[in-house]
Coordinates of N, CA and C in Angstrom, one line a residue:
M107 N 51.0 -77.7 14.6 CA 50.8 -76.3 14.7 C 49.6 -75.9 13.9
E108 N 48.7 -75.1 14.4 CA 47.5 -74.7 13.6 C 47.9 -73.7 12.5
C109 N 47.1 -73.8 11.4 CA 47.4 -73.0 10.3 C 46.6 -71.7 10.4
W110 N 47.1 -70.7 9.8 CA 46.4 -69.4 9.7 C 45.2 -69.5 8.8
D111 N 44.0 -69.3 9.4 CA 42.8 -69.6 8.6 C 41.9 -68.3 8.5
K112 N 42.6 -67.1 8.5 CA 41.8 -65.9 8.4 C 42.1 -65.2 7.1
K113 N 41.2 -64.3 6.7 CA 41.4 -63.5 5.5 C 42.4 -62.4 5.9
L114 N 43.5 -62.3 5.2 CA 44.5 -61.3 5.5 C 44.1 -59.9 5.2
N115 N 44.2 -59.0 6.1 CA 43.8 -57.6 5.9 C 44.7 -56.7 6.8
R116 N 44.4 -55.4 6.8 CA 45.2 -54.4 7.5 C 45.1 -54.6 9.0
E117 N 44.0 -55.1 9.5 CA 43.7 -55.3 10.9 C 44.5 -56.5 11.5
N118 N 44.8 -57.5 10.7 CA 45.4 -58.7 11.3 C 46.8 -58.9 10.7
I119 N 47.4 -58.0 9.9 CA 48.7 -58.2 9.3 C 49.7 -58.3 10.4
K120 N 49.6 -57.5 11.5 CA 50.5 -57.5 12.6 C 50.4 -58.9 13.3
E121 N 49.2 -59.4 13.5 CA 49.1 -60.7 14.1 C 49.7 -61.8 13.2
F122 N 49.5 -61.7 11.9 CA 50.1 -62.7 11.0 C 51.7 -62.6 11.1
Y123 N 52.2 -61.4 11.2 CA 53.6 -61.2 11.2 C 54.2 -61.9 12.5
E124 N 53.6 -61.6 13.6 CA 54.1 -62.2 14.9 C 53.9 -63.7 14.9
Y125 N 52.9 -64.2 14.2 CA 52.7 -65.6 14.1 C 53.8 -66.4 13.3
T126 N 54.3 -65.7 12.4 CA 55.2 -66.4 11.4 C 56.7 -65.9 11.4
V127 N 57.0 -64.7 12.0 CA 58.3 -64.1 11.8 C 59.4 -64.9 12.4
G128 N 59.2 -65.6 13.5 CA 60.2 -66.4 14.2 C 60.8 -67.5 13.2
M129 N 59.9 -68.3 12.7 CA 60.3 -69.4 11.7 C 60.9 -68.8 10.5
V130 N 60.3 -67.7 10.0 CA 60.8 -67.1 8.7 C 62.2 -66.6 8.9
Y131 N 62.5 -65.9 10.0 CA 63.9 -65.3 10.1 C 64.9 -66.4 10.2
T132 N 64.7 -67.5 10.9 CA 65.6 -68.6 11.0 C 65.9 -69.2 9.6
A133 N 64.8 -69.4 8.8 CA 65.0 -70.1 7.5 C 65.7 -69.2 6.5
V134 N 65.4 -67.9 6.5 CA 66.0 -67.0 5.6 C 67.5 -66.7 5.9
F135 N 67.8 -66.6 7.2 CA 69.1 -66.3 7.6 C 70.0 -67.5 7.3
D136 N 69.5 -68.7 7.5 CA 70.3 -69.9 7.2 C 70.7 -69.9 5.7
M137 N 69.8 -69.3 4.8 CA 70.1 -69.3 3.4 C 71.0 -68.2 3.0
L138 N 70.8 -67.0 3.6 CA 71.5 -65.8 3.1 C 72.8 -65.5 4.0
K139 N 72.8 -65.9 5.2 CA 74.0 -65.8 6.1 C 74.4 -64.4 6.5
E140 N 73.5 -63.5 6.2 CA 73.8 -62.1 6.5 C 72.6 -61.3 7.0
P141 N 72.7 -60.6 8.2 CA 71.5 -60.0 8.8 C 70.8 -59.0 7.9
T142 N 71.5 -58.1 7.3 CA 70.9 -57.0 6.5 C 70.1 -57.6 5.3
K143 N 70.7 -58.5 4.6 CA 69.9 -59.1 3.5 C 68.7 -59.9 3.9
T144 N 68.9 -60.5 5.1 CA 67.7 -61.3 5.6 C 66.6 -60.3 6.0
E145 N 66.9 -59.2 6.6 CA 65.8 -58.3 7.0 C 65.1 -57.7 5.7
Q146 N 65.9 -57.4 4.7 CA 65.4 -56.8 3.5 C 64.4 -57.8 2.8
V147 N 64.8 -59.1 2.7 CA 64.0 -60.1 2.1 C 62.7 -60.3 2.9
I148 N 62.8 -60.3 4.2 CA 61.6 -60.6 5.0 C 60.6 -59.4 4.9
I149 N 61.1 -58.2 4.9 CA 60.2 -57.0 4.8 C 59.5 -57.0 3.4
K150 N 60.3 -57.2 2.4 CA 59.7 -57.3 1.0 C 58.7 -58.4 0.9
S151 N 58.9 -59.5 1.5 CA 58.0 -60.7 1.4 C 56.7 -60.4 2.0
Y152 N 56.7 -59.8 3.2 CA 55.4 -59.4 3.9 C 54.7 -58.4 3.1
L153 N 55.4 -57.4 2.5 CA 54.7 -56.4 1.7 C 54.1 -57.0 0.4
D154 N 54.8 -58.0 -0.2 CA 54.3 -58.6 -1.4 C 53.0 -59.4 -1.0
L155 N 53.1 -60.1 0.1 CA 51.9 -60.9 0.5 C 50.7 -60.0 0.8
Y156 N 51.0 -58.9 1.5 CA 49.9 -57.9 1.8 C 49.3 -57.4 0.5
Q157 N 50.1 -57.1 -0.5 CA 49.6 -56.6 -1.8 C 48.7 -57.6 -2.5
Q158 N 48.9 -58.9 -2.3 CA 48.1 -59.9 -2.9 C 47.0 -60.4 -2.0
R159 N 46.7 -59.7 -0.9 CA 45.7 -60.3 0.0 C 44.3 -60.5 -0.5
S160 N 43.9 -59.7 -1.5 CA 42.6 -59.8 -2.0 C 42.4 -61.1 -2.8
T161 N 43.4 -61.7 -3.3 CA 43.3 -62.9 -4.1 C 43.7 -64.1 -3.3
I162 N 44.0 -64.0 -2.0 CA 44.3 -65.1 -1.2 C 43.1 -65.6 -0.4
A163 N 42.8 -66.8 -0.5 CA 41.7 -67.4 0.3 C 42.1 -67.6 1.7
P164 N 41.1 -67.6 2.6 CA 41.4 -67.9 4.0 C 42.0 -69.3 4.2
G165 N 43.1 -69.4 4.9 CA 43.8 -70.6 5.1 C 45.0 -70.8 4.1
D166 N 45.1 -70.0 3.1 CA 46.2 -70.1 2.1 C 47.3 -69.1 2.3
A167 N 47.2 -68.2 3.2 CA 48.1 -67.1 3.4 C 49.5 -67.7 3.7
E168 N 49.7 -68.7 4.5 CA 51.0 -69.3 4.8 C 51.6 -69.9 3.6
F169 N 50.9 -70.6 2.8 CA 51.4 -71.3 1.6 C 51.9 -70.2 0.6
V170 N 51.1 -69.2 0.4 CA 51.4 -68.2 -0.6 C 52.7 -67.4 -0.1
F171 N 52.7 -67.2 1.2 CA 53.8 -66.5 1.8 C 55.1 -67.3 1.7
S172 N 55.0 -68.6 1.8 CA 56.2 -69.4 1.7 C 56.8 -69.4 0.3
D173 N 55.9 -69.4 -0.7 CA 56.4 -69.2 -2.1 C 57.0 -67.9 -2.4
I174 N 56.4 -66.8 -1.9 CA 57.0 -65.5 -2.0 C 58.3 -65.4 -1.3
L175 N 58.4 -65.9 -0.1 CA 59.7 -65.9 0.6 C 60.8 -66.6 -0.1
Q176 N 60.5 -67.8 -0.6 CA 61.5 -68.5 -1.3 C 61.9 -67.8 -2.6
K177 N 61.0 -67.2 -3.3 CA 61.3 -66.5 -4.6 C 62.2 -65.3 -4.3
N178 N 61.9 -64.5 -3.2 CA 62.7 -63.3 -2.9 C 64.1 -63.7 -2.4
S179 N 64.2 -64.8 -1.6 CA 65.5 -65.3 -1.1 C 66.4 -65.7 -2.3
K180 N 65.9 -66.5 -3.2 CA 66.7 -66.9 -4.3 C 67.1 -65.7 -5.2
S181 N 66.2 -64.7 -5.3 CA 66.6 -63.5 -6.1 C 67.7 -62.7 -5.4
M182 N 67.7 -62.7 -4.1 CA 68.7 -62.0 -3.3 C 70.1 -62.8 -3.5
L183 N 70.0 -64.1 -3.4 CA 71.2 -64.9 -3.6 C 71.8 -64.7 -5.0
E184 N 71.0 -64.6 -6.0 CA 71.5 -64.4 -7.4 C 72.2 -63.1 -7.5
K185 N 71.7 -62.0 -6.9 CA 72.3 -60.7 -6.9 C 73.5 -60.6 -6.1
Y186 N 73.5 -61.2 -4.9 CA 74.6 -61.1 -3.9 C 74.9 -62.5 -3.4
P187 N 75.7 -63.2 -4.1 CA 76.0 -64.6 -3.7 C 76.8 -64.6 -2.4
T188 N 76.6 -65.6 -1.6 CA 77.3 -65.7 -0.3 C 78.7 -66.3 -0.5
P189 N 79.7 -65.7 0.0 CA 81.1 -66.2 -0.2 C 81.2 -67.5 0.4
S190 N 81.9 -68.4 -0.3 CA 82.1 -69.8 0.2 C 83.2 -69.9 1.2
N191 N 84.1 -68.9 1.2 CA 85.3 -69.0 2.1 C 85.1 -68.3 3.4
V192 N 83.9 -67.9 3.7 CA 83.6 -67.1 4.9 C 82.7 -68.0 5.8
V193 N 83.0 -68.1 7.1 CA 82.2 -68.8 8.0 C 81.3 -67.9 8.7
F194 N 80.0 -68.2 8.7 CA 79.0 -67.4 9.3 C 78.4 -68.1 10.6
T195 N 78.2 -67.4 11.6 CA 77.6 -68.0 12.8 C 76.1 -67.9 12.7
S196 N 75.4 -68.8 13.4 CA 73.9 -68.8 13.4 C 73.5 -67.6 14.3
R197 N 72.2 -67.2 14.0 CA 71.7 -66.1 14.7 C 70.2 -66.2 14.9
N198 N 69.7 -65.9 16.1 CA 68.2 -66.0 16.3 C 67.6 -64.6 16.3
L199 N 66.4 -64.5 16.0 CA 65.7 -63.2 16.0 C 65.5 -62.6 17.4
D200 N 66.0 -61.4 17.5 CA 65.8 -60.7 18.8 C 64.6 -59.8 18.8
E201 N 64.2 -59.3 19.9 CA 63.0 -58.5 20.0 C 63.2 -57.1 19.2
F202 N 64.4 -56.6 19.3 CA 64.6 -55.3 18.6 C 64.5 -55.4 17.1
T203 N 65.1 -56.5 16.6 CA 65.1 -56.7 15.1 C 63.6 -57.0 14.7
S204 N 62.9 -57.7 15.5 CA 61.5 -58.0 15.1 C 60.7 -56.8 15.1
G205 N 60.8 -55.9 16.1 CA 60.0 -54.7 16.2 C 60.4 -53.7 15.1
F206 N 61.7 -53.7 14.7 CA 62.2 -52.8 13.7 C 61.6 -53.2 12.3
M207 N 61.6 -54.5 12.0 CA 61.0 -55.0 10.7 C 59.5 -54.7 10.7
L208 N 58.8 -55.0 11.8 CA 57.4 -54.8 11.8 C 57.0 -53.3 11.6
Q209 N 57.8 -52.4 12.2 CA 57.5 -51.0 12.1 C 57.8 -50.5 10.6
K210 N 58.8 -51.1 10.0 CA 59.1 -50.8 8.6 C 57.9 -51.2 7.7
I211 N 57.4 -52.4 8.0 CA 56.3 -52.9 7.2 C 55.0 -52.1 7.3
L212 N 54.7 -51.8 8.6 CA 53.4 -51.0 8.8 C 53.5 -49.6 8.3
N213 N 54.7 -49.0 8.4 CA 54.9 -47.6 7.9 C 54.7 -47.6 6.4
R214 N 55.3 -48.6 5.7 CA 55.1 -48.7 4.3 C 53.7 -48.9 3.9
I215 N 53.0 -49.8 4.6 CA 51.6 -50.0 4.2 C 50.7 -48.8 4.4
D216 N 51.0 -48.0 5.5 CA 50.2 -46.9 5.8 C 50.6 -45.6 5.0
S217 N 51.6 -45.7 4.3 CA 52.1 -44.5 3.6 C 51.2 -44.1 2.4
A218 N 51.1 -42.8 2.1 CA 50.2 -42.4 1.0 C 50.6 -42.9 -0.3
G219 N 52.0 -43.0 -0.6 CA 52.5 -43.4 -1.8 C 52.1 -44.9 -2.1
Y220 N 52.2 -45.7 -1.0 CA 51.9 -47.2 -1.2 C 50.4 -47.4 -1.5
K221 N 49.6 -46.6 -0.8 CA 48.1 -46.7 -1.0 C 47.8 -46.3 -2.5
F222 N 48.5 -45.2 -2.9 CA 48.2 -44.7 -4.3 C 48.6 -45.8 -5.3
V223 N 49.8 -46.4 -5.1 CA 50.2 -47.5 -6.0 C 49.2 -48.6 -6.0
E224 N 48.7 -49.0 -4.8 CA 47.7 -50.1 -4.7 C 46.5 -49.8 -5.5
V225 N 46.0 -48.5 -5.5 CA 44.8 -48.2 -6.2 C 45.0 -48.3 -7.7
I226 N 46.2 -47.8 -8.2 CA 46.5 -47.9 -9.6 C 46.7 -49.4 -10.0
S227 N 47.4 -50.2 -9.2 CA 47.6 -51.6 -9.5 C 46.3 -52.4 -9.6
S228 N 45.3 -52.0 -8.9 CA 44.0 -52.7 -8.9 C 43.3 -52.5 -10.2
N229 N 43.6 -51.4 -10.9 CA 43.0 -51.1 -12.2 C 43.9 -51.3 -13.3
D230 N 45.1 -51.9 -13.1 CA 46.1 -52.1 -14.1 C 45.6 -52.9 -15.3
G231 N 44.8 -53.9 -15.1 CA 44.4 -54.8 -16.2 C 43.2 -54.3 -17.0
K232 N 42.6 -53.2 -16.6 CA 41.4 -52.7 -17.2 C 41.8 -51.8 -18.4
K233 N 41.2 -52.0 -19.5 CA 41.5 -51.2 -20.8 C 40.3 -50.4 -21.1
L234 N 40.5 -49.4 -21.9 CA 39.4 -48.5 -22.3 C 38.5 -49.2 -23.3
Q235 N 37.2 -48.9 -23.2 CA 36.2 -49.4 -24.1 C 36.2 -48.6 -25.4
A236 N 36.3 -49.2 -26.5 CA 36.5 -48.5 -27.8 C 36.0 -49.4 -28.9
T237 N 36.2 -49.0 -30.2 CA 35.9 -49.8 -31.3 C 36.9 -50.9 -31.5
S238 N 36.6 -51.8 -32.5 CA 37.5 -52.9 -32.6 C 38.9 -52.5 -33.0
Q239 N 39.1 -51.5 -33.8 CA 40.4 -51.1 -34.2 C 41.2 -50.5 -33.0
V240 N 40.5 -49.7 -32.2 CA 41.1 -49.2 -31.0 C 41.5 -50.3 -30.0
K241 N 40.6 -51.3 -29.9 CA 40.9 -52.4 -29.0 C 42.2 -53.2 -29.4
K242 N 42.4 -53.3 -30.8 CA 43.6 -54.0 -31.2 C 44.8 -53.2 -30.9
L243 N 44.7 -51.9 -31.1 CA 45.8 -51.0 -30.7 C 46.0 -51.0 -29.2
N244 N 44.9 -51.1 -28.5 CA 45.1 -51.1 -27.0 C 45.7 -52.4 -26.5
E245 N 45.6 -53.5 -27.2 CA 46.2 -54.7 -26.9 C 47.8 -54.6 -27.0
L246 N 48.2 -53.8 -28.0 CA 49.6 -53.6 -28.1 C 50.2 -52.5 -27.1
F247 N 49.4 -51.5 -26.9 CA 49.8 -50.4 -26.0 C 48.7 -50.2 -24.9
P248 N 48.6 -51.0 -23.9 CA 47.6 -51.0 -22.9 C 47.6 -49.6 -22.2
V249 N 46.4 -49.0 -22.1 CA 46.3 -47.7 -21.4 C 45.8 -48.0 -20.0
T250 N 46.6 -47.6 -19.0 CA 46.2 -47.8 -17.6 C 46.2 -46.4 -16.9
P251 N 45.6 -46.4 -15.7 CA 45.7 -45.1 -14.9 C 47.1 -44.7 -14.6
L252 N 48.0 -45.7 -14.4 CA 49.4 -45.3 -14.1 C 50.0 -44.7 -15.3
L253 N 49.7 -45.2 -16.5 CA 50.3 -44.6 -17.7 C 49.8 -43.1 -17.9
V254 N 48.5 -42.9 -17.6 CA 48.0 -41.6 -17.7 C 48.6 -40.6 -16.7
F255 N 48.8 -41.1 -15.5 CA 49.4 -40.3 -14.5 C 50.9 -39.9 -14.8
E256 N 51.6 -40.9 -15.4 CA 53.0 -40.7 -15.8 C 53.1 -39.7 -16.9
L257 N 52.1 -39.7 -17.9 CA 52.1 -38.7 -19.0 C 51.8 -37.3 -18.5
I258 N 50.9 -37.2 -17.5 CA 50.7 -35.9 -16.9 C 51.9 -35.3 -16.2
I259 N 52.6 -36.2 -15.5 CA 53.8 -35.7 -14.8 C 54.9 -35.3 -15.8
V260 N 55.1 -36.1 -16.9 CA 56.0 -35.7 -17.9 C 55.7 -34.4 -18.6
A261 N 54.4 -34.2 -18.9 CA 53.9 -32.9 -19.5 C 54.2 -31.7 -18.6
L262 N 54.0 -31.9 -17.3 CA 54.2 -30.8 -16.3 C 55.7 -30.5 -16.3
I263 N 56.6 -31.5 -16.3 CA 58.0 -31.3 -16.3 C 58.5 -30.6 -17.5
I264 N 58.0 -31.0 -18.7 CA 58.4 -30.3 -19.9 C 57.9 -28.9 -19.9
W265 N 56.7 -28.6 -19.4 CA 56.2 -27.2 -19.4 C 57.1 -26.4 -18.4
G266 N 57.4 -26.9 -17.3 CA 58.3 -26.2 -16.3 C 59.6 -25.9 -16.9
V267 N 60.3 -26.9 -17.5 CA 61.6 -26.7 -18.0 C 61.6 -25.7 -19.2
S268 N 60.6 -25.7 -20.0 CA 60.5 -24.8 -21.1 C 60.3 -23.4 -20.6
N269 N 59.4 -23.2 -19.6 CA 59.1 -21.9 -19.0 C 60.4 -21.3 -18.4
V270 N 61.1 -22.1 -17.7 CA 62.4 -21.6 -17.1 C 63.4 -21.3 -18.1
A271 N 63.5 -22.1 -19.2 CA 64.5 -21.8 -20.2 C 64.2 -20.6 -21.0
I272 N 62.9 -20.1 -21.1 CA 62.6 -18.9 -21.8 C 62.7 -17.7 -20.9
T273 N 62.3 -17.8 -19.6 CA 62.2 -16.6 -18.8 C 63.5 -16.3 -18.1
V274 N 64.2 -17.3 -17.6 CA 65.4 -17.0 -16.7 C 66.5 -16.3 -17.5
P275 N 66.9 -16.7 -18.7 CA 68.0 -16.1 -19.3 C 67.8 -14.6 -19.6
Y276 N 66.5 -14.2 -19.8 CA 66.2 -12.8 -20.2 C 65.5 -12.0 -19.2
R277 N 65.5 -12.5 -17.9 CA 64.7 -11.7 -16.9 C 65.4 -10.4 -16.5
N278 N 66.7 -10.3 -16.7 CA 67.5 -9.1 -16.3 C 67.8 -8.2 -17.6
D279 N 67.3 -8.6 -18.7 CA 67.5 -7.8 -19.9 C 66.6 -6.6 -20.0
S280 N 67.2 -5.4 -20.0 CA 66.4 -4.1 -19.9 C 65.6 -3.9 -21.2
D281 N 66.1 -4.4 -22.3 CA 65.3 -4.2 -23.6 C 64.1 -5.1 -23.6
I282 N 64.2 -6.3 -22.9 CA 63.0 -7.2 -22.9 C 62.0 -6.7 -21.8
S283 N 62.6 -6.3 -20.7 CA 61.7 -5.9 -19.5 C 61.1 -4.6 -19.7
D284 N 61.6 -3.7 -20.6 CA 61.0 -2.4 -20.7 C 59.6 -2.5 -21.3
K285 N 58.7 -2.1 -20.5 CA 57.3 -2.2 -20.8 C 56.9 -1.2 -21.9
A286 N 57.5 0.0 -21.8 CA 57.1 1.0 -22.7 C 57.4 0.6 -24.2
G287 N 58.3 -0.2 -24.4 CA 58.6 -0.6 -25.8 C 57.5 -1.4 -26.4
F288 N 56.5 -1.9 -25.6 CA 55.5 -2.8 -26.1 C 54.1 -2.1 -26.0
D289 N 54.1 -0.8 -25.5 CA 52.8 -0.1 -25.4 C 52.2 0.1 -26.8
D290 N 50.9 0.0 -26.9 CA 50.2 0.3 -28.2 C 49.9 1.8 -28.3
V291 N 50.2 2.3 -29.5 CA 49.9 3.7 -29.8 C 48.7 3.7 -30.7
G292 N 47.7 4.6 -30.4 CA 46.6 4.7 -31.3 C 46.9 5.0 -32.7
I293 N 46.2 4.5 -33.7 CA 46.5 4.7 -35.1 C 46.1 6.2 -35.4
Q294 N 45.1 6.7 -34.8 CA 44.7 8.1 -35.0 C 45.8 9.1 -34.6
E295 N 46.5 8.8 -33.4 CA 47.6 9.6 -33.0 C 48.8 9.6 -33.9
N296 N 49.1 8.5 -34.5 CA 50.2 8.4 -35.4 C 49.9 9.1 -36.7
I297 N 48.7 9.0 -37.2 CA 48.3 9.6 -38.5 C 48.3 11.1 -38.3
V298 N 47.7 11.6 -37.3 CA 47.6 13.1 -37.1 C 49.0 13.7 -36.9
S299 N 49.9 13.0 -36.2 CA 51.3 13.6 -36.0 C 52.1 13.6 -37.3
L300 N 51.8 12.7 -38.2 CA 52.5 12.6 -39.5 C 52.0 13.5 -40.6
L301 N 50.8 14.0 -40.5 CA 50.1 14.7 -41.6 C 50.9 15.9 -42.0
P302 N 51.5 16.8 -41.1 CA 52.2 18.0 -41.6 C 53.5 17.6 -42.4
Y303 N 54.0 16.4 -42.3 CA 55.2 16.1 -43.0 C 55.0 15.2 -44.2
Y304 N 53.8 14.9 -44.5 CA 53.5 14.0 -45.6 C 53.2 14.8 -46.9
P305 N 53.9 14.5 -48.0 CA 53.7 15.3 -49.2 C 52.4 15.0 -49.9
L306 N 51.4 15.7 -49.4 CA 50.0 15.4 -50.0 C 49.8 16.2 -51.3
N307 N 49.3 15.6 -52.3 CA 48.9 16.3 -53.5 C 47.4 16.1 -53.6
V308 N 46.7 17.2 -53.3 CA 45.2 17.1 -53.3 C 44.7 17.3 -54.7
N309 N 44.1 16.4 -55.3 CA 43.5 16.5 -56.6 C 42.0 16.4 -56.5
F310 N 41.4 17.5 -57.0 CA 39.9 17.5 -57.0 C 39.4 17.0 -58.3
P311 N 38.2 16.3 -58.2 CA 37.7 15.7 -59.5 C 37.2 16.8 -60.4
E312 N 37.5 16.6 -61.7 CA 37.2 17.5 -62.7 C 35.8 17.2 -63.3
K313 N 34.9 18.0 -63.1 CA 33.5 17.8 -63.6 C 33.1 19.0 -64.4
E314 N 32.3 18.8 -65.3 CA 31.8 19.9 -66.1 C 30.9 20.8 -65.3
G315 N 31.1 22.1 -65.5 CA 30.4 23.1 -64.7 C 30.9 23.4 -63.4
V316 N 32.1 22.8 -63.0 CA 32.7 23.0 -61.7 C 33.9 23.8 -61.8
D317 N 34.0 24.9 -61.1 CA 35.2 25.8 -61.2 C 36.1 25.4 -60.1
I318 N 37.3 24.8 -60.4 CA 38.2 24.3 -59.4 C 38.8 25.4 -58.6
E319 N 39.1 26.5 -59.2 CA 39.7 27.6 -58.4 C 38.7 28.1 -57.4
E320 N 37.4 28.1 -57.7 CA 36.4 28.6 -56.8 C 36.3 27.6 -55.6
V321 N 36.4 26.3 -55.9 CA 36.3 25.3 -54.8 C 37.5 25.4 -53.9
E322 N 38.7 25.6 -54.4 CA 39.9 25.8 -53.6 C 39.7 27.0 -52.7
K323 N 39.2 28.1 -53.3 CA 39.1 29.3 -52.5 C 38.1 29.1 -51.4
K324 N 37.0 28.4 -51.6 CA 36.0 28.2 -50.5 C 36.6 27.3 -49.4
V325 N 37.4 26.3 -49.8 CA 38.0 25.5 -48.8 C 38.9 26.2 -47.9
A326 N 39.7 27.1 -48.5 CA 40.7 27.9 -47.7 C 40.0 28.9 -46.8
E327 N 38.9 29.5 -47.3 CA 38.1 30.4 -46.4 C 37.4 29.7 -45.3
T328 N 36.9 28.5 -45.5 CA 36.3 27.8 -44.5 C 37.3 27.4 -43.4
S329 N 38.5 27.1 -43.7 CA 39.5 26.7 -42.8 C 39.9 27.9 -41.9
V330 N 40.0 29.1 -42.5 CA 40.3 30.3 -41.8 C 39.2 30.6 -40.8
E331 N 38.0 30.5 -41.2 CA 36.9 30.9 -40.3 C 36.8 29.9 -39.2
T332 N 37.1 28.7 -39.4 CA 36.9 27.6 -38.3 C 38.0 27.7 -37.3
T333 N 39.3 27.9 -37.7 CA 40.4 27.8 -36.7 C 41.0 29.2 -36.4
G334 N 40.7 30.2 -37.3 CA 41.3 31.5 -37.1 C 42.7 31.6 -37.7
E335 N 43.3 30.5 -38.0 CA 44.6 30.6 -38.7 C 44.6 29.6 -39.8
S336 N 45.2 30.0 -40.9 CA 45.3 29.0 -42.0 C 46.3 28.0 -41.8
E337 N 47.3 28.2 -40.8 CA 48.3 27.3 -40.6 C 47.8 26.1 -39.7
A338 N 46.6 26.2 -39.2 CA 46.1 25.1 -38.3 C 45.9 23.8 -39.1
L339 N 45.7 23.9 -40.4 CA 45.5 22.7 -41.1 C 46.8 22.2 -41.8
G340 N 47.9 22.9 -41.4 CA 49.2 22.5 -42.0 C 49.4 23.3 -43.3
P341 N 50.5 23.1 -43.9 CA 50.8 23.8 -45.1 C 49.9 23.4 -46.3
I342 N 49.4 24.5 -47.0 CA 48.6 24.2 -48.2 C 49.5 24.0 -49.4
I343 N 49.4 22.9 -50.0 CA 50.2 22.5 -51.1 C 49.4 22.7 -52.4
P344 N 49.8 23.7 -53.2 CA 49.0 23.9 -54.4 C 49.1 22.8 -55.4
S345 N 48.1 22.7 -56.2 CA 48.1 21.6 -57.3 C 49.2 21.9 -58.2
P346 N 50.0 20.9 -58.6 CA 51.1 21.1 -59.5 C 50.7 21.5 -60.9
E347 N 51.4 22.5 -61.5 CA 51.1 22.9 -62.8 C 51.9 22.0 -63.8
P348 N 51.3 21.8 -65.0 CA 52.0 21.0 -66.0 C 53.4 21.7 -66.4
S349 N 54.4 20.9 -66.5 CA 55.7 21.4 -66.9 C 56.3 20.4 -67.9
A350 N 57.4 20.8 -68.4 CA 58.1 20.0 -69.4 C 58.8 18.8 -68.8
T351 N 59.1 18.9 -67.4 CA 59.7 17.7 -66.8 C 58.7 16.9 -66.0
Q352 N 57.5 17.2 -66.0 CA 56.5 16.5 -65.2 C 55.4 16.0 -66.1
G353 N 55.1 14.7 -66.0 CA 54.1 14.1 -66.8 C 52.7 14.5 -66.5

């Protein structure tokens, strides 16, 4: 029988499958004795081979695939040993099973998730360029695109959970949702409204040659002329006189 001497790619993976699947199914089924496990191992083996296609030289695809198939079959046997007290009948590959496995392989290869993992895996061995100290640290904790992507996903999950934990429990609380409670009031409005109730003691500076009574009189007259009412400026509090109880 002629060997497969082509470079494996997306265009000829179907041809390689049809070229090898008959022999593969018989060998794997004789080892595992169970149809479902046989199909799982075969599908996984073809996908593993396709993932390594860039490193496989033309003519070596069959040999590499044989090693992959043997490794996956032994792994399946270790996880799910075949009972020794059960008799299994032999089985040949039918057209429906062959078409089903091929469709599963092609769907997986053409899926967006598989292509994304392939792109990340191709850059998995590349490390960031940095100083010697950073390189040593990078050898212990290799930074790959997959690791960066996982960190971004984790950060988004943490942000979403935190946002929900803060907003959901208090969304129906009237005290929290009342916007008026958070409105800003101008400082000038607050001061003007409080002036009539604030106990102001107006003290004028005492200077030589200045008559305090005359100044107070002029201030009162000016207020009356401007507003027409002396009450417009609020109550006029006279300067306290010295007393025996007041220092």
